[in-house]
Amino acid sequence: MLQNIVIGQYVPVSSPMHRLDSRAKLLCLLALAGIVFLANEFWSYSALLAAVGSFVLLSRVPLKFFLKGLLPVFILVIFTFFLHAFFTNEGQVLFTILGFSIYSGGIEQGVFIAVRIGALVVFASLLTLTTTPIDLTDGLEFFLRPFKRFGLPAHEMSLMMSISIRLIPTLLLEADRILKAQAARGADFTKGSLKTRLETMTAFIIPLFVRSFKRAEDMATAMDARGYRGGEGRTKLRVLKWRLQDTVACLVVVGVGAVLALLRDF
């Protein structure tokens, strides 16, 4: 399951989505995160799914990356579906199981919430799958720059956030290796009492913390060796340029929101 996390990975392919300015992609992500909550019935959710499919096709990222990204939230989706199925008393009674009446409205709401969660995961994955770490850092710094007047270190904050996102798949891969190494030594994290399993987990947690701090120290040493001293006085090799295609992308997202808003009461 750990190797299925795709948020934080970058897939270098040539696509319209990759060529967008990172600031436009960040704005679109924020807008889409709110737009998904406009969908409330069949036609609006159909339009949302069409938008998700179109964005995935435009990214030209292999579909397997998005399917892998949905696997970690599969349990949450299933849990949410059954929660609505058993406890939402709307519509007609379809059948009764173990004393619980399953209503058509509960099934419908469960499916809609599952679609909403999946759309949010796909949109978040699209940002990191199509944006390089440098561009993501520059985009975050641009939006944090106005807060510098309040003492917020915009460059350092954006760099920290970008590194944190990019280290997610690295740390998960590290965790997977430690789990396999401990399992090869006879450690079993699934059997025994709660106390026994917690004691066994120390054989996993301690090496993970040690390797994480070691990786952070190596990164800090490398940045210091290259003369990194923060954002003051730094110039950029590649300057972000807002182009027509970025405006078009933002207008498309606004259009998607308008369509979903119109379909709410269709």
PDB file of N, CA, C and O in Angstrom, residues 168-226:
ATOM      1  N   ILE A 168       7.479  12.865   0.435  1.00  0.00           N
ATOM      2  CA  ILE A 168       6.444  11.885   0.792  1.00  0.00           C
ATOM      3  C   ILE A 168       6.715  10.526   0.157  1.00  0.00           C
ATOM      4  O   ILE A 168       6.791   9.513   0.860  1.00  0.00           O
ATOM      5  N   PRO A 169       6.861  10.438  -1.191  1.00  0.00           N
ATOM      6  CA  PRO A 169       7.123   9.108  -1.778  1.00  0.00           C
ATOM      7  C   PRO A 169       8.457   8.523  -1.336  1.00  0.00           C
ATOM      8  O   PRO A 169       8.583   7.296  -1.190  1.00  0.00           O
ATOM      9  N   THR A 170       9.470   9.368  -1.086  1.00  0.00           N
ATOM     10  CA  THR A 170      10.776   8.874  -0.646  1.00  0.00           C
ATOM     11  C   THR A 170      10.683   8.228   0.731  1.00  0.00           C
ATOM     12  O   THR A 170      11.205   7.123   0.958  1.00  0.00           O
ATOM     13  N   LEU A 171      10.008   8.898   1.657  1.00  0.00           N
ATOM     14  CA  LEU A 171       9.872   8.357   3.017  1.00  0.00           C
ATOM     15  C   LEU A 171       8.984   7.120   3.028  1.00  0.00           C
ATOM     16  O   LEU A 171       9.220   6.179   3.804  1.00  0.00           O
ATOM     17  N   LEU A 172       7.952   7.098   2.174  1.00  0.00           N
ATOM     18  CA  LEU A 172       7.098   5.915   2.107  1.00  0.00           C
ATOM     19  C   LEU A 172       7.854   4.722   1.552  1.00  0.00           C
ATOM     20  O   LEU A 172       7.678   3.585   2.005  1.00  0.00           O
ATOM     21  N   LEU A 173       8.720   4.961   0.572  1.00  0.00           N
ATOM     22  CA  LEU A 173       9.555   3.893   0.043  1.00  0.00           C
ATOM     23  C   LEU A 173      10.521   3.393   1.110  1.00  0.00           C
ATOM     24  O   LEU A 173      10.753   2.183   1.248  1.00  0.00           O
ATOM     25  N   GLU A 174      11.068   4.327   1.892  1.00  0.00           N
ATOM     26  CA  GLU A 174      11.960   3.970   2.988  1.00  0.00           C
ATOM     27  C   GLU A 174      11.216   3.127   4.023  1.00  0.00           C
ATOM     28  O   GLU A 174      11.735   2.134   4.531  1.00  0.00           O
ATOM     29  N   ALA A 175       9.987   3.535   4.336  1.00  0.00           N
ATOM     30  CA  ALA A 175       9.184   2.789   5.308  1.00  0.00           C
ATOM     31  C   ALA A 175       8.878   1.388   4.806  1.00  0.00           C
ATOM     32  O   ALA A 175       8.912   0.409   5.575  1.00  0.00           O
ATOM     33  N   ASP A 176       8.590   1.264   3.518  1.00  0.00           N
ATOM     34  CA  ASP A 176       8.300  -0.050   2.938  1.00  0.00           C
ATOM     35  C   ASP A 176       9.526  -0.956   3.015  1.00  0.00           C
ATOM     36  O   ASP A 176       9.406  -2.152   3.320  1.00  0.00           O
ATOM     37  N   ARG A 177      10.700  -0.411   2.763  1.00  0.00           N
ATOM     38  CA  ARG A 177      11.931  -1.211   2.851  1.00  0.00           C
ATOM     39  C   ARG A 177      12.189  -1.681   4.275  1.00  0.00           C
ATOM     40  O   ARG A 177      12.583  -2.834   4.508  1.00  0.00           O
ATOM     41  N   ILE A 178      11.947  -0.792   5.265  1.00  0.00           N
ATOM     42  CA  ILE A 178      12.171  -1.165   6.662  1.00  0.00           C
ATOM     43  C   ILE A 178      11.197  -2.255   7.081  1.00  0.00           C
ATOM     44  O   ILE A 178      11.569  -3.217   7.770  1.00  0.00           O
ATOM     45  N   LEU A 179       9.928  -2.126   6.664  1.00  0.00           N
ATOM     46  CA  LEU A 179       8.931  -3.147   6.997  1.00  0.00           C
ATOM     47  C   LEU A 179       9.327  -4.505   6.440  1.00  0.00           C
ATOM     48  O   LEU A 179       9.237  -5.527   7.130  1.00  0.00           O
ATOM     49  N   LYS A 180       9.792  -4.519   5.186  1.00  0.00           N
ATOM     50  CA  LYS A 180      10.197  -5.788   4.574  1.00  0.00           C
ATOM     51  C   LYS A 180      11.445  -6.358   5.246  1.00  0.00           C
ATOM     52  O   LYS A 180      11.555  -7.575   5.442  1.00  0.00           O
ATOM     53  N   ALA A 181      12.379  -5.473   5.614  1.00  0.00           N
ATOM     54  CA  ALA A 181      13.599  -5.940   6.281  1.00  0.00           C
ATOM     55  C   ALA A 181      13.272  -6.529   7.648  1.00  0.00           C
ATOM     56  O   ALA A 181      13.801  -7.586   8.026  1.00  0.00           O
ATOM     57  N   GLN A 182      12.382  -5.865   8.401  1.00  0.00           N
ATOM     58  CA  GLN A 182      12.008  -6.385   9.716  1.00  0.00           C
ATOM     59  C   GLN A 182      11.197  -7.668   9.594  1.00  0.00           C
ATOM     60  O   GLN A 182      11.335  -8.583  10.423  1.00  0.00           O
ATOM     61  N   ALA A 183      10.358  -7.743   8.568  1.00  0.00           N
ATOM     62  CA  ALA A 183       9.593  -8.977   8.354  1.00  0.00           C
ATOM     63  C   ALA A 183      10.516 -10.138   8.013  1.00  0.00           C
ATOM     64  O   ALA A 183      10.299 -11.280   8.437  1.00  0.00           O
ATOM     65  N   ALA A 184      11.581  -9.870   7.241  1.00  0.00           N
ATOM     66  CA  ALA A 184      12.552 -10.923   6.918  1.00  0.00           C
ATOM     67  C   ALA A 184      13.292 -11.404   8.146  1.00  0.00           C
ATOM     68  O   ALA A 184      13.774 -12.544   8.189  1.00  0.00           O
ATOM     69  N   ARG A 185      13.370 -10.547   9.173  1.00  0.00           N
ATOM     70  CA  ARG A 185      14.031 -10.934  10.433  1.00  0.00           C
ATOM     71  C   ARG A 185      13.062 -11.594  11.417  1.00  0.00           C
ATOM     72  O   ARG A 185      13.421 -11.868  12.554  1.00  0.00           O
ATOM     73  N   GLY A 186      11.819 -11.789  10.973  1.00  0.00           N
ATOM     74  CA  GLY A 186      10.855 -12.482  11.822  1.00  0.00           C
ATOM     75  C   GLY A 186       9.874 -11.594  12.539  1.00  0.00           C
ATOM     76  O   GLY A 186       9.030 -12.086  13.297  1.00  0.00           O
ATOM     77  N   ALA A 187       9.922 -10.291  12.341  1.00  0.00           N
ATOM     78  CA  ALA A 187       8.986  -9.385  13.017  1.00  0.00           C
ATOM     79  C   ALA A 187       7.605  -9.508  12.378  1.00  0.00           C
ATOM     80  O   ALA A 187       7.471  -9.558  11.157  1.00  0.00           O
ATOM     81  N   ASP A 188       6.584  -9.588  13.229  1.00  0.00           N
ATOM     82  CA  ASP A 188       5.201  -9.684  12.768  1.00  0.00           C
ATOM     83  C   ASP A 188       4.415  -8.538  13.377  1.00  0.00           C
ATOM     84  O   ASP A 188       4.232  -8.473  14.596  1.00  0.00           O
ATOM     85  N   PHE A 189       3.944  -7.618  12.518  1.00  0.00           N
ATOM     86  CA  PHE A 189       3.250  -6.422  12.991  1.00  0.00           C
ATOM     87  C   PHE A 189       1.740  -6.617  13.073  1.00  0.00           C
ATOM     88  O   PHE A 189       1.021  -5.687  13.414  1.00  0.00           O
ATOM     89  N   THR A 190       1.240  -7.809  12.762  1.00  0.00           N
ATOM     90  CA  THR A 190      -0.206  -8.033  12.707  1.00  0.00           C
ATOM     91  C   THR A 190      -0.719  -8.999  13.756  1.00  0.00           C
ATOM     92  O   THR A 190      -1.928  -9.115  13.938  1.00  0.00           O
ATOM     93  N   LYS A 191       0.177  -9.703  14.461  1.00  0.00           N
ATOM     94  CA  LYS A 191      -0.259 -10.710  15.424  1.00  0.00           C
ATOM     95  C   LYS A 191       0.133 -10.295  16.836  1.00  0.00           C
ATOM     96  O   LYS A 191       1.011  -9.461  17.036  1.00  0.00           O
ATOM     97  N   GLY A 192      -0.528 -10.922  17.800  1.00  0.00           N
ATOM     98  CA  GLY A 192      -0.236 -10.644  19.192  1.00  0.00           C
ATOM     99  C   GLY A 192      -1.149  -9.589  19.781  1.00  0.00           C
ATOM    100  O   GLY A 192      -2.000  -9.015  19.086  1.00  0.00           O
ATOM    101  N   SER A 193      -0.997  -9.332  21.060  1.00  0.00           N
ATOM    102  CA  SER A 193      -1.811  -8.324  21.738  1.00  0.00           C
ATOM    103  C   SER A 193      -1.416  -6.930  21.284  1.00  0.00           C
ATOM    104  O   SER A 193      -0.405  -6.739  20.604  1.00  0.00           O
ATOM    105  N   LEU A 194      -2.226  -5.942  21.700  1.00  0.00           N
ATOM    106  CA  LEU A 194      -1.939  -4.562  21.317  1.00  0.00           C
ATOM    107  C   LEU A 194      -0.585  -4.128  21.866  1.00  0.00           C
ATOM    108  O   LEU A 194       0.197  -3.458  21.165  1.00  0.00           O
ATOM    109  N   LYS A 195      -0.263  -4.518  23.103  1.00  0.00           N
ATOM    110  CA  LYS A 195       1.015  -4.156  23.699  1.00  0.00           C
ATOM    111  C   LYS A 195       2.172  -4.770  22.920  1.00  0.00           C
ATOM    112  O   LYS A 195       3.189  -4.114  22.665  1.00  0.00           O
ATOM    113  N   THR A 196       2.006  -6.040  22.520  1.00  0.00           N
ATOM    114  CA  THR A 196       3.063  -6.724  21.761  1.00  0.00           C
ATOM    115  C   THR A 196       3.288  -6.057  20.410  1.00  0.00           C
ATOM    116  O   THR A 196       4.425  -5.857  19.977  1.00  0.00           O
ATOM    117  N   ARG A 197       2.191  -5.690  19.740  1.00  0.00           N
ATOM    118  CA  ARG A 197       2.323  -5.058  18.431  1.00  0.00           C
ATOM    119  C   ARG A 197       2.944  -3.666  18.542  1.00  0.00           C
ATOM    120  O   ARG A 197       3.715  -3.251  17.675  1.00  0.00           O
ATOM    121  N   LEU A 198       2.616  -2.943  19.624  1.00  0.00           N
ATOM    122  CA  LEU A 198       3.231  -1.628  19.821  1.00  0.00           C
ATOM    123  C   LEU A 198       4.729  -1.756  20.072  1.00  0.00           C
ATOM    124  O   LEU A 198       5.529  -0.948  19.578  1.00  0.00           O
ATOM    125  N   GLU A 199       5.116  -2.782  20.832  1.00  0.00           N
ATOM    126  CA  GLU A 199       6.539  -3.017  21.071  1.00  0.00           C
ATOM    127  C   GLU A 199       7.253  -3.406  19.781  1.00  0.00           C
ATOM    128  O   GLU A 199       8.396  -3.004  19.538  1.00  0.00           O
ATOM    129  N   THR A 200       6.556  -4.184  18.936  1.00  0.00           N
ATOM    130  CA  THR A 200       7.146  -4.581  17.655  1.00  0.00           C
ATOM    131  C   THR A 200       7.301  -3.390  16.721  1.00  0.00           C
ATOM    132  O   THR A 200       8.252  -3.320  15.940  1.00  0.00           O
ATOM    133  N   MET A 201       6.365  -2.445  16.816  1.00  0.00           N
ATOM    134  CA  MET A 201       6.417  -1.274  15.941  1.00  0.00           C
ATOM    135  C   MET A 201       7.635  -0.401  16.202  1.00  0.00           C
ATOM    136  O   MET A 201       8.045   0.358  15.318  1.00  0.00           O
ATOM    137  N   THR A 202       8.204  -0.493  17.409  1.00  0.00           N
ATOM    138  CA  THR A 202       9.407   0.303  17.684  1.00  0.00           C
ATOM    139  C   THR A 202      10.560  -0.098  16.765  1.00  0.00           C
ATOM    140  O   THR A 202      11.409   0.732  16.430  1.00  0.00           O
ATOM    141  N   ALA A 203      10.568  -1.382  16.353  1.00  0.00           N
ATOM    142  CA  ALA A 203      11.602  -1.840  15.423  1.00  0.00           C
ATOM    143  C   ALA A 203      11.418  -1.236  14.037  1.00  0.00           C
ATOM    144  O   ALA A 203      12.325  -1.297  13.202  1.00  0.00           O
ATOM    145  N   PHE A 204      10.256  -0.651  13.794  1.00  0.00           N
ATOM    146  CA  PHE A 204       9.984   0.017  12.522  1.00  0.00           C
ATOM    147  C   PHE A 204      10.112   1.534  12.648  1.00  0.00           C
ATOM    148  O   PHE A 204      10.716   2.201  11.799  1.00  0.00           O
ATOM    149  N   ILE A 205       9.582   2.086  13.739  1.00  0.00           N
ATOM    150  CA  ILE A 205       9.525   3.538  13.897  1.00  0.00           C
ATOM    151  C   ILE A 205      10.917   4.134  14.114  1.00  0.00           C
ATOM    152  O   ILE A 205      11.276   5.152  13.514  1.00  0.00           O
ATOM    153  N   ILE A 206      11.716   3.502  14.993  1.00  0.00           N
ATOM    154  CA  ILE A 206      13.040   4.062  15.311  1.00  0.00           C
ATOM    155  C   ILE A 206      13.937   4.128  14.074  1.00  0.00           C
ATOM    156  O   ILE A 206      14.517   5.187  13.786  1.00  0.00           O
ATOM    157  N   PRO A 207      14.081   3.041  13.283  1.00  0.00           N
ATOM    158  CA  PRO A 207      14.905   3.157  12.066  1.00  0.00           C
ATOM    159  C   PRO A 207      14.361   4.183  11.080  1.00  0.00           C
ATOM    160  O   PRO A 207      15.143   4.868  10.407  1.00  0.00           O
ATOM    161  N   LEU A 208      13.039   4.324  11.000  1.00  0.00           N
ATOM    162  CA  LEU A 208      12.458   5.300  10.084  1.00  0.00           C
ATOM    163  C   LEU A 208      12.822   6.719  10.515  1.00  0.00           C
ATOM    164  O   LEU A 208      13.195   7.559   9.679  1.00  0.00           O
ATOM    165  N   PHE A 209      12.741   6.997  11.817  1.00  0.00           N
ATOM    166  CA  PHE A 209      13.121   8.319  12.310  1.00  0.00           C
ATOM    167  C   PHE A 209      14.606   8.579  12.091  1.00  0.00           C
ATOM    168  O   PHE A 209      15.007   9.675  11.686  1.00  0.00           O
ATOM    169  N   VAL A 210      15.436   7.574  12.359  1.00  0.00           N
ATOM    170  CA  VAL A 210      16.879   7.741  12.194  1.00  0.00           C
ATOM    171  C   VAL A 210      17.221   8.055  10.742  1.00  0.00           C
ATOM    172  O   VAL A 210      17.998   8.987  10.451  1.00  0.00           O
ATOM    173  N   ARG A 211      16.629   7.312   9.812  1.00  0.00           N
ATOM    174  CA  ARG A 211      16.923   7.531   8.394  1.00  0.00           C
ATOM    175  C   ARG A 211      16.354   8.873   7.913  1.00  0.00           C
ATOM    176  O   ARG A 211      16.963   9.533   7.059  1.00  0.00           O
ATOM    177  N   SER A 212      15.208   9.266   8.456  1.00  0.00           N
ATOM    178  CA  SER A 212      14.621  10.546   8.066  1.00  0.00           C
ATOM    179  C   SER A 212      15.510  11.705   8.501  1.00  0.00           C
ATOM    180  O   SER A 212      15.773  12.636   7.726  1.00  0.00           O
ATOM    181  N   PHE A 213      15.993  11.653   9.748  1.00  0.00           N
ATOM    182  CA  PHE A 213      16.882  12.717  10.230  1.00  0.00           C
ATOM    183  C   PHE A 213      18.211  12.706   9.482  1.00  0.00           C
ATOM    184  O   PHE A 213      18.791  13.761   9.217  1.00  0.00           O
ATOM    185  N   LYS A 214      18.696  11.513   9.141  1.00  0.00           N
ATOM    186  CA  LYS A 214      19.938  11.415   8.380  1.00  0.00           C
ATOM    187  C   LYS A 214      19.761  12.022   6.987  1.00  0.00           C
ATOM    188  O   LYS A 214      20.642  12.755   6.495  1.00  0.00           O
ATOM    189  N   ARG A 215      18.621  11.755   6.362  1.00  0.00           N
ATOM    190  CA  ARG A 215      18.359  12.324   5.041  1.00  0.00           C
ATOM    191  C   ARG A 215      18.241  13.843   5.120  1.00  0.00           C
ATOM    192  O   ARG A 215      18.742  14.570   4.249  1.00  0.00           O
ATOM    193  N   ALA A 216      17.572  14.337   6.168  1.00  0.00           N
ATOM    194  CA  ALA A 216      17.444  15.787   6.341  1.00  0.00           C
ATOM    195  C   ALA A 216      18.806  16.436   6.566  1.00  0.00           C
ATOM    196  O   ALA A 216      19.094  17.522   6.039  1.00  0.00           O
ATOM    197  N   GLU A 217      19.661  15.769   7.352  1.00  0.00           N
ATOM    198  CA  GLU A 217      20.999  16.306   7.604  1.00  0.00           C
ATOM    199  C   GLU A 217      21.828  16.335   6.324  1.00  0.00           C
ATOM    200  O   GLU A 217      22.539  17.315   6.056  1.00  0.00           O
ATOM    201  N   ASP A 218      21.745  15.269   5.524  1.00  0.00           N
ATOM    202  CA  ASP A 218      22.480  15.238   4.258  1.00  0.00           C
ATOM    203  C   ASP A 218      22.003  16.349   3.321  1.00  0.00           C
ATOM    204  O   ASP A 218      22.806  16.988   2.632  1.00  0.00           O
ATOM    205  N   MET A 219      20.683  16.582   3.289  1.00  0.00           N
ATOM    206  CA  MET A 219      20.146  17.638   2.433  1.00  0.00           C
ATOM    207  C   MET A 219      20.606  19.006   2.908  1.00  0.00           C
ATOM    208  O   MET A 219      20.975  19.871   2.095  1.00  0.00           O
ATOM    209  N   ALA A 220      20.606  19.227   4.223  1.00  0.00           N
ATOM    210  CA  ALA A 220      21.055  20.510   4.769  1.00  0.00           C
ATOM    211  C   ALA A 220      22.537  20.745   4.463  1.00  0.00           C
ATOM    212  O   ALA A 220      22.941  21.858   4.112  1.00  0.00           O
ATOM    213  N   THR A 221      23.340  19.676   4.569  1.00  0.00           N
ATOM    214  CA  THR A 221      24.764  19.792   4.264  1.00  0.00           C
ATOM    215  C   THR A 221      24.987  20.126   2.793  1.00  0.00           C
ATOM    216  O   THR A 221      25.830  20.967   2.448  1.00  0.00           O
ATOM    217  N   ALA A 222      24.213  19.481   1.912  1.00  0.00           N
ATOM    218  CA  ALA A 222      24.338  19.734   0.475  1.00  0.00           C
ATOM    219  C   ALA A 222      23.946  21.169   0.138  1.00  0.00           C
ATOM    220  O   ALA A 222      24.608  21.844  -0.669  1.00  0.00           O
ATOM    221  N   MET A 223      22.861  21.665   0.755  1.00  0.00           N
ATOM    222  CA  MET A 223      22.434  23.038   0.495  1.00  0.00           C
ATOM    223  C   MET A 223      23.460  24.042   1.017  1.00  0.00           C
ATOM    224  O   MET A 223      23.732  25.061   0.368  1.00  0.00           O
ATOM    225  N   ASP A 224      24.039  23.750   2.170  1.00  0.00           N
ATOM    226  CA  ASP A 224      25.057  24.644   2.730  1.00  0.00           C
ATOM    227  C   ASP A 224      26.305  24.652   1.859  1.00  0.00           C
ATOM    228  O   ASP A 224      26.925  25.696   1.641  1.00  0.00           O
ATOM    229  N   ALA A 225      26.686  23.475   1.331  1.00  0.00           N
ATOM    230  CA  ALA A 225      27.873  23.375   0.475  1.00  0.00           C
ATOM    231  C   ALA A 225      27.687  24.141  -0.833  1.00  0.00           C
ATOM    232  O   ALA A 225      28.667  24.601  -1.437  1.00  0.00           O
ATOM    233  N   ARG A 226      26.439  24.279  -1.263  1.00  0.00           N
ATOM    234  CA  ARG A 226      26.154  25.017  -2.496  1.00  0.00           C
ATOM    235  C   ARG A 226      25.904  26.503  -2.248  1.00  0.00           C
ATOM    236  O   ARG A 226      25.483  27.223  -3.159  1.00  0.00           O
TER     237      ARG A 226
END
